[in-house]
Each structure stands twice: as C-alpha cells, then as structure tokens.
PDB file of C-alpha atoms in Angstrom:
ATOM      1  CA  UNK O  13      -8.613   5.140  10.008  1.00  0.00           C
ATOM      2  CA  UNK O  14      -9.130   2.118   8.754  1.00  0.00           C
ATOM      3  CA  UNK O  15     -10.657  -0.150   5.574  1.00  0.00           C
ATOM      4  CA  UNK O  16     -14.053  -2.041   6.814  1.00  0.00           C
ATOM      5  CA  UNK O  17     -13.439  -5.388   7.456  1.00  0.00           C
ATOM      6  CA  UNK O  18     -15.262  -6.368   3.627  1.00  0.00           C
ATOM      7  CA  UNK O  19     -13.651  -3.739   1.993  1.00  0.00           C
ATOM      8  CA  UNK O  20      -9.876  -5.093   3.829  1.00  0.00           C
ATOM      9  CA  UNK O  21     -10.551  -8.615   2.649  1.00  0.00           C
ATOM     10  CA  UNK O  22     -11.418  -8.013  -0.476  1.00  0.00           C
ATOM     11  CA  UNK O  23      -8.290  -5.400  -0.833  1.00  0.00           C
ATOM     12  CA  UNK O  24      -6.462  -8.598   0.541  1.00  0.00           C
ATOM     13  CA  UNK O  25      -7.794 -11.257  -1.900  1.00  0.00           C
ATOM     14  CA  UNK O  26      -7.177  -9.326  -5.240  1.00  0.00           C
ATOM     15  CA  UNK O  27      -3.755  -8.675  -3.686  1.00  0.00           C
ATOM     16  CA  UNK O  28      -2.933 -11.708  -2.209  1.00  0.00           C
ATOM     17  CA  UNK O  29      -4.019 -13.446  -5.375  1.00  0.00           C
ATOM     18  CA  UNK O  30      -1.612 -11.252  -7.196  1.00  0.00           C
ATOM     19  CA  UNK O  31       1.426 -11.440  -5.523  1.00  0.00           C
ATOM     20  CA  UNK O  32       0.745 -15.706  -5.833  1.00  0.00           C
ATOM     21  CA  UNK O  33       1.063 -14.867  -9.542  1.00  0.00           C
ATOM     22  CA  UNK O  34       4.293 -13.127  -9.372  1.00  0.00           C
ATOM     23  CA  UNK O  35       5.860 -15.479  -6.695  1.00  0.00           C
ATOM     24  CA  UNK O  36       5.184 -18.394  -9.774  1.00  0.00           C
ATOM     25  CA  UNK O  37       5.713 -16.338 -12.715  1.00  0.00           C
ATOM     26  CA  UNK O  38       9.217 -15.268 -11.255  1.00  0.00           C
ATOM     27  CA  UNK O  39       9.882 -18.548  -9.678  1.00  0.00           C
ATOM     28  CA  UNK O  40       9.939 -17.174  -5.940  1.00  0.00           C
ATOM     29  CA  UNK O  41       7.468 -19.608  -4.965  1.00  0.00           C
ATOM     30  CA  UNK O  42       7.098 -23.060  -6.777  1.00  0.00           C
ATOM     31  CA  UNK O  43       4.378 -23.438  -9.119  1.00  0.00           C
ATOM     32  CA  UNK O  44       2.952 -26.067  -7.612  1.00  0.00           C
ATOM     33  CA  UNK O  45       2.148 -24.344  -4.698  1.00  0.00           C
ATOM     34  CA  UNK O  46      -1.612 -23.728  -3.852  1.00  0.00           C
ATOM     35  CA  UNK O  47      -2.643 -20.252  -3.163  1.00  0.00           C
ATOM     36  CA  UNK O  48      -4.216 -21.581   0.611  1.00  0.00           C
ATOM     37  CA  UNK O  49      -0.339 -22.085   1.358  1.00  0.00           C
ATOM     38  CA  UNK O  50       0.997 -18.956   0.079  1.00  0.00           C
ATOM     39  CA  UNK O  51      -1.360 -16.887   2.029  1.00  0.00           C
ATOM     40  CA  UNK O  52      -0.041 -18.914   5.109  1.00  0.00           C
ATOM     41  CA  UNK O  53       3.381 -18.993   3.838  1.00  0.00           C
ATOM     42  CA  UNK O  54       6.370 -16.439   5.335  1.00  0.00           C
ATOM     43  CA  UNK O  55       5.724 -12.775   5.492  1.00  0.00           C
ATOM     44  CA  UNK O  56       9.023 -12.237   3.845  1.00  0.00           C
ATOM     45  CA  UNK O  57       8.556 -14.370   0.249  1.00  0.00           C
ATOM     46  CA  UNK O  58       5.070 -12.331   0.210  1.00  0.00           C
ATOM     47  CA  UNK O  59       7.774  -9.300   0.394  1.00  0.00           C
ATOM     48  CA  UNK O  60       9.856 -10.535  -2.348  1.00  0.00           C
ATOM     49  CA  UNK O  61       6.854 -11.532  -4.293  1.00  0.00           C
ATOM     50  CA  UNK O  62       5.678  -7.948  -3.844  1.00  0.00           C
ATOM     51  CA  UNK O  63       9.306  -6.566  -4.286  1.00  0.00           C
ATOM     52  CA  UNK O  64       9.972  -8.381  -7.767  1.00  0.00           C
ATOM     53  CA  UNK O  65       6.400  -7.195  -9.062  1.00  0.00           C
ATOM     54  CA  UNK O  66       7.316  -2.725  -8.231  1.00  0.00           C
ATOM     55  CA  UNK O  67      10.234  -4.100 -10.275  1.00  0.00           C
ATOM     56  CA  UNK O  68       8.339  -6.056 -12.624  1.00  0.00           C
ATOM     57  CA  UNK O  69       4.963  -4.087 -13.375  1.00  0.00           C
ATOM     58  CA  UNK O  70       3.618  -5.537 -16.428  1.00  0.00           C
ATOM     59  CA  UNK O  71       3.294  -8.577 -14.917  1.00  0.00           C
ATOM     60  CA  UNK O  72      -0.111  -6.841 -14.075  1.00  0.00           C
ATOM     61  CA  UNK O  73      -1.933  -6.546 -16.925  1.00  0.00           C
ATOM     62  CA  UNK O  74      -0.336 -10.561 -17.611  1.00  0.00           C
ATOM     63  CA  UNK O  75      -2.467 -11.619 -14.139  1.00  0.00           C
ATOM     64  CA  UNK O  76      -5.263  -9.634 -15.645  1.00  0.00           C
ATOM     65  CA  UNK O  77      -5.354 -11.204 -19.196  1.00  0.00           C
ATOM     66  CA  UNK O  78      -4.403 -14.393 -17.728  1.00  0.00           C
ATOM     67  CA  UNK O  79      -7.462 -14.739 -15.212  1.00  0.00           C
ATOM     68  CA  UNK O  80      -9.835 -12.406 -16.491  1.00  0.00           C
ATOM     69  CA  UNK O  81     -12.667 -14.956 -16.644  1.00  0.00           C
ATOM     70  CA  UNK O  82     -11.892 -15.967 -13.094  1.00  0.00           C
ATOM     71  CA  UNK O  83     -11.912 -12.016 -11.944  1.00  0.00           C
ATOM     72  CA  UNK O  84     -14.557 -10.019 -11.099  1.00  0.00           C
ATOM     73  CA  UNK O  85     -14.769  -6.304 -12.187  1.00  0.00           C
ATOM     74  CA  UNK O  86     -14.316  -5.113  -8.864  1.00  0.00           C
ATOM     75  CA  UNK O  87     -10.874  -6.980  -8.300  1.00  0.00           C
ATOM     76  CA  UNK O  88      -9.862  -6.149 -11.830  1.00  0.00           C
ATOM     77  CA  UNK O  89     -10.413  -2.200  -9.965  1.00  0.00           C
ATOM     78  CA  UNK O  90      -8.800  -3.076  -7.509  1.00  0.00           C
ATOM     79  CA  UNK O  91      -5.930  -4.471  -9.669  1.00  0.00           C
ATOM     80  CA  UNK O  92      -6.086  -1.345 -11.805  1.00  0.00           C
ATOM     81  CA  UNK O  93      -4.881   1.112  -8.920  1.00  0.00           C
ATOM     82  CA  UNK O  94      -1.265  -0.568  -9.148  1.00  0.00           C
ATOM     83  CA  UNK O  95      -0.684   1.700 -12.765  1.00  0.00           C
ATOM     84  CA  UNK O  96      -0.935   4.568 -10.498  1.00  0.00           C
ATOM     85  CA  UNK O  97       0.440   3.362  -7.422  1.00  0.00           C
ATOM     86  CA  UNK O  98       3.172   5.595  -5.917  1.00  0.00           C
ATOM     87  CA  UNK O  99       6.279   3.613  -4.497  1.00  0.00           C
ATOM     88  CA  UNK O 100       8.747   6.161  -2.083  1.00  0.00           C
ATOM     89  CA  UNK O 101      10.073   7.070   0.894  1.00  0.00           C
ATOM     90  CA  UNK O 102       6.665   8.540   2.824  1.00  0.00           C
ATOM     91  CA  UNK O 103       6.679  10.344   6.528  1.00  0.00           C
ATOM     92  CA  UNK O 104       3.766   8.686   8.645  1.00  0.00           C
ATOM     93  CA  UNK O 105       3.345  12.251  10.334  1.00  0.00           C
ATOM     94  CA  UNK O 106       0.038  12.422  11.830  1.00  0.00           C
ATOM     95  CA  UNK O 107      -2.831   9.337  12.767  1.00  0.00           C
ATOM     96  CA  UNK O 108      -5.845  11.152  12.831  1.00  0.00           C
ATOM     97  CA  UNK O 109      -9.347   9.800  13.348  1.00  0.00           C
ATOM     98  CA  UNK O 110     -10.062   8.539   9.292  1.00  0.00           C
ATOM     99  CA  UNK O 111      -6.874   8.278   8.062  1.00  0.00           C
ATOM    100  CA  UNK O 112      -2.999   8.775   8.524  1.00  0.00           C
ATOM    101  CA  UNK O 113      -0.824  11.728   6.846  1.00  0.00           C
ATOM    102  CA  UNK O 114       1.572  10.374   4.908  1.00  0.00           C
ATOM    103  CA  UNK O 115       4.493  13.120   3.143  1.00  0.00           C
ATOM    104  CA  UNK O 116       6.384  11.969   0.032  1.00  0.00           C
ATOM    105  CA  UNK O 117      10.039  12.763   0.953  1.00  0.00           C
ATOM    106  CA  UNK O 118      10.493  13.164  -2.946  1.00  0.00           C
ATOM    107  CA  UNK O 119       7.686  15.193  -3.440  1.00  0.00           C
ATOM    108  CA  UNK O 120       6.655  16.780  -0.408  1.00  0.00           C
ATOM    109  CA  UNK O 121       2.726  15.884  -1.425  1.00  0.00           C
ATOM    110  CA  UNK O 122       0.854  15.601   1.352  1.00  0.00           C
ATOM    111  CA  UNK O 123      -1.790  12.456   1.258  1.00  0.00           C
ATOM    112  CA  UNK O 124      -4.648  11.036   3.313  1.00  0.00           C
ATOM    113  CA  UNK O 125      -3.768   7.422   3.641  1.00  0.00           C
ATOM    114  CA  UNK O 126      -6.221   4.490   5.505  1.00  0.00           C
ATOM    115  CA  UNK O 127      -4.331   1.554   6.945  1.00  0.00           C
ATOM    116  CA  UNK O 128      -5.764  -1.963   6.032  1.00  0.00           C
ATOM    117  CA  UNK O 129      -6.780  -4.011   9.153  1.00  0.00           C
ATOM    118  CA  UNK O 130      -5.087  -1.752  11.699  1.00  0.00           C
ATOM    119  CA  UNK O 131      -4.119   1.549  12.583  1.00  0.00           C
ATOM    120  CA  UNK O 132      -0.715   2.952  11.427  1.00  0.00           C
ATOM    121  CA  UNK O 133      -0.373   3.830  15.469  1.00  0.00           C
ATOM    122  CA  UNK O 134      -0.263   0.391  16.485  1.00  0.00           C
ATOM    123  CA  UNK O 135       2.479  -0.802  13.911  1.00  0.00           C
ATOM    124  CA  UNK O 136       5.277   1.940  15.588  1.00  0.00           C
ATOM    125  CA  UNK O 137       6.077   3.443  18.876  1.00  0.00           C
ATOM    126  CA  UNK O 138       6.663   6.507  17.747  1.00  0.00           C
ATOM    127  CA  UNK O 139       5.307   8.937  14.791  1.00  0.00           C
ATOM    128  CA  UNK O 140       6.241  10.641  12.606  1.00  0.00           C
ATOM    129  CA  UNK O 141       8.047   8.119  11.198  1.00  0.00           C
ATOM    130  CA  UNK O 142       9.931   7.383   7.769  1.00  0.00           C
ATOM    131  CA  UNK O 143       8.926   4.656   5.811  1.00  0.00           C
ATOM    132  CA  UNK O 144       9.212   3.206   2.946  1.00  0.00           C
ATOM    133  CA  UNK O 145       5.952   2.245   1.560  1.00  0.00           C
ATOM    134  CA  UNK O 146       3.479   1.727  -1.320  1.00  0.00           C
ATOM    135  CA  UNK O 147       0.435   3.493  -1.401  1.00  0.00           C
ATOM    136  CA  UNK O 148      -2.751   3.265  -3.933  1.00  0.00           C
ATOM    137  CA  UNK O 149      -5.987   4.094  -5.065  1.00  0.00           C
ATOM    138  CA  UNK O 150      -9.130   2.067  -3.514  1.00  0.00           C
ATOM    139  CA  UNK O 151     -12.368   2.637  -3.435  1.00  0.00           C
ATOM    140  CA  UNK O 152     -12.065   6.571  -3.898  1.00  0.00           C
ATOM    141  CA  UNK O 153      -9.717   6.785  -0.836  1.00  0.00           C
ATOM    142  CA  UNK O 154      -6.229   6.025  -0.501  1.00  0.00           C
ATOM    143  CA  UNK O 155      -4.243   2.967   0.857  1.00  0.00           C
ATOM    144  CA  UNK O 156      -0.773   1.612   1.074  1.00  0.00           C
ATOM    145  CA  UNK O 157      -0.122  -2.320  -0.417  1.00  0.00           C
ATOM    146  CA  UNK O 158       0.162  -3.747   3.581  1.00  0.00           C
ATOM    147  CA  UNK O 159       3.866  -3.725   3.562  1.00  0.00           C
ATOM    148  CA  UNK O 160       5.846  -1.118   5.492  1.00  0.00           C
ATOM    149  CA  UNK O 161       9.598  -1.180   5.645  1.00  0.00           C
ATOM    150  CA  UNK O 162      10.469   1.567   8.871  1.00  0.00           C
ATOM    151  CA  UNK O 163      14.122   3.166   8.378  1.00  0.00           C
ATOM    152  CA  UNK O 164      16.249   4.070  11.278  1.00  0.00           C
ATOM    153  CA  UNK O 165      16.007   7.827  10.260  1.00  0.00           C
ATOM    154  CA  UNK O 166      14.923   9.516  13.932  1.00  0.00           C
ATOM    155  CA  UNK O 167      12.763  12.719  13.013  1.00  0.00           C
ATOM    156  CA  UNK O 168      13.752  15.615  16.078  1.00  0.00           C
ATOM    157  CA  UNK O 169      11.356  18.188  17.161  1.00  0.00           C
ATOM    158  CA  UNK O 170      13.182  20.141  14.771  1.00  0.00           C
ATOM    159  CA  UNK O 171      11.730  18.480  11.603  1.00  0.00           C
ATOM    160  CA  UNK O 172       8.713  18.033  13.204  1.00  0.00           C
ATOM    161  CA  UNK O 173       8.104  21.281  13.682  1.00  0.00           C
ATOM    162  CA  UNK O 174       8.516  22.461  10.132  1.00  0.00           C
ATOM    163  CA  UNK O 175       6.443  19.604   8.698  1.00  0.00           C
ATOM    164  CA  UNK O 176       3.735  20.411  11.256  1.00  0.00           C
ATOM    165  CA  UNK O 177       4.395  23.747   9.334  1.00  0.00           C
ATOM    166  CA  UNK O 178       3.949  22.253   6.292  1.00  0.00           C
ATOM    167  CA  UNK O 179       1.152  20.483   7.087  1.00  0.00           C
ATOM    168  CA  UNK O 180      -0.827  23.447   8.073  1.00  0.00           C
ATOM    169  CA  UNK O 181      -0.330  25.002   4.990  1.00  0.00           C
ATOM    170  CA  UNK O 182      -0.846  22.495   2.922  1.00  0.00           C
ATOM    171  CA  UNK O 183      -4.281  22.002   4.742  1.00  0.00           C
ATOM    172  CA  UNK O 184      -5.050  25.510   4.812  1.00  0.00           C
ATOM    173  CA  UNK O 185      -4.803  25.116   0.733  1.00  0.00           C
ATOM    174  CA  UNK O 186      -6.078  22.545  -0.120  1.00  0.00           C
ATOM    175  CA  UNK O 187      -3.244  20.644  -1.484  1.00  0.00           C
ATOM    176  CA  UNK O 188      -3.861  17.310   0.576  1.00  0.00           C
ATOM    177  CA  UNK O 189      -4.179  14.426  -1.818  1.00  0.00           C
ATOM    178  CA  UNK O 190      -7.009  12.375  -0.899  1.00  0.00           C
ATOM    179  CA  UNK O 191      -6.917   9.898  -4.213  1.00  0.00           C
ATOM    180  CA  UNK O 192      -4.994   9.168  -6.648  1.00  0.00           C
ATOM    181  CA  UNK O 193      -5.058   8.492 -10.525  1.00  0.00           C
ATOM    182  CA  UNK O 194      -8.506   8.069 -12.012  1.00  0.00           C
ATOM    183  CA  UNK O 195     -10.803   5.116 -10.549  1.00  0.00           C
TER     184      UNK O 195
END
C-alpha cells in the first residue's frame, strides 16, 4: 500500500524542492536558507509552506519556469500532477493490501490512494477516519502530498455501515477512481 522506496524519494525530492520555493517566494522561510535545512527544518513551516502554495497555485508553473534547466522531465511530471490535485475533506475508510480507500466528503468519489513511506494504518488508531488531505496523480496511481490533518469527527457503526454500502456499490460498478487527470 505503499510507494517503493525510489519512487517515495523521488515523490519527496520534487516536493520537498517545491515547497522550499514557496517557503522563499512567500517569505515563510528566509531566502537564505539552504534547501539541506529546510528538509530538516519543523514539520509545521513545511505545512505552511504547503498551505500558502493550495492557496497560491501558480506559484507552480513559476518553480517550473524558474528551474527548468535544473529539473528533470520526470520531476517536472511529478510537478505537473499538482494542476489536478484534489484538496478536501477525504474518509480513510478501508487499508487494503495496495492501497487505502479514500471518500471525498464533497463528492462522494471513491479513490484508490497509496501512502508514501508508510501505511495509512500506522498513522491512526482507528479507521475510517476523516481527514483532511491532498491527494494526486503519480506514476499512474494515486497519492496524497504527505500531509494529513485528522479532525475530531468520530464515524459510528452507523456511518460505517452505509459507506461500507457505498463502497460495495461503487466497487461493484466500477466507479473507483484509480488516477486522476491525464499523466
């Protein structure tokens, strides 16, 4: 369920590299600051980093122009699955064996979703779970942008039981997303 360990770190570089982009362009970081420190900097300024660019999105295709030389075609890929990134409230409702079942609360899409470096099962004590989440195209599968922000929301057998409903149907059809946008 989840990304090789080559396919995570090089996920992790283009993004990493990113986000260091943002955090300078929008002054959450100084510019002075070498990307070796960012990457060991605090979890949260990577969060704001990331937070300000969902605000902020054309600061994309500025890190692409900007560092195109320096990029290579599979990073600028990579890169390229933030235009069709869905941000939103998601349901982690089932960890199965390749991938977690994520539901869009807005949308009530159903999509197969691989964690990064390790399984959505060992980030929460319980699932389903609501979260609110980015997730991606990579590599012909789906992924979420390595930052997960749990609510407090409880989901009762209740719920659970008519997503499991749902889920079954939305199985039985078909109508599980397994990538998104074009690639």
């Amino acid at each position: 369920m989840t990304l090789t360990n080559i396919e995570y770190k090089t996920f992790l570089e283009a993004h990493l590299r990113l986000l260091f982009f943002v955090g300078q362009q929008s002054k959450i970081i100084d510019k002075k600051m070498e990307f070796t420190d960012f990457v060991e900097t605090d979890f949260s300024v990577k969060l704001n980093c990331r937070n300000y660019f969902l605000d902020n999105k054309e600061l994309l295709d500025d890190y692409i122009s900007t560092h195109f030389d320096e990029l290579t075609t599979e990073q600028i890929k990579i890169l390229g699955g933030f235009n069709t990134s869905i941000s939103s409230d998601f349901i982690i409702f089932k960890c199965l064996k390749n991938h977690a079942i994520f539901i869009d609360t807005k949308s009530n899409m159903f999509y197969e979703v691989k964690a990064l470096g390790d399984r959505f099962d060992h980030f929460f004590d319980r699932i389903p779970i609501l979260v609110e989440a980015t997730i991606l195209p990579f590599n012909n599968q789906i992924v979420y942008d390595g930052f997960l922000k749990p609510t407090r929301i409880t989901l009762g057998s209740g719920i659970t039981s008519i997503l499991n409903e749902d889920y079954k149907r939305a199985k039985s059809n078909n109508q599980i997303v397994m990538t998104i946008g074009m690639e």
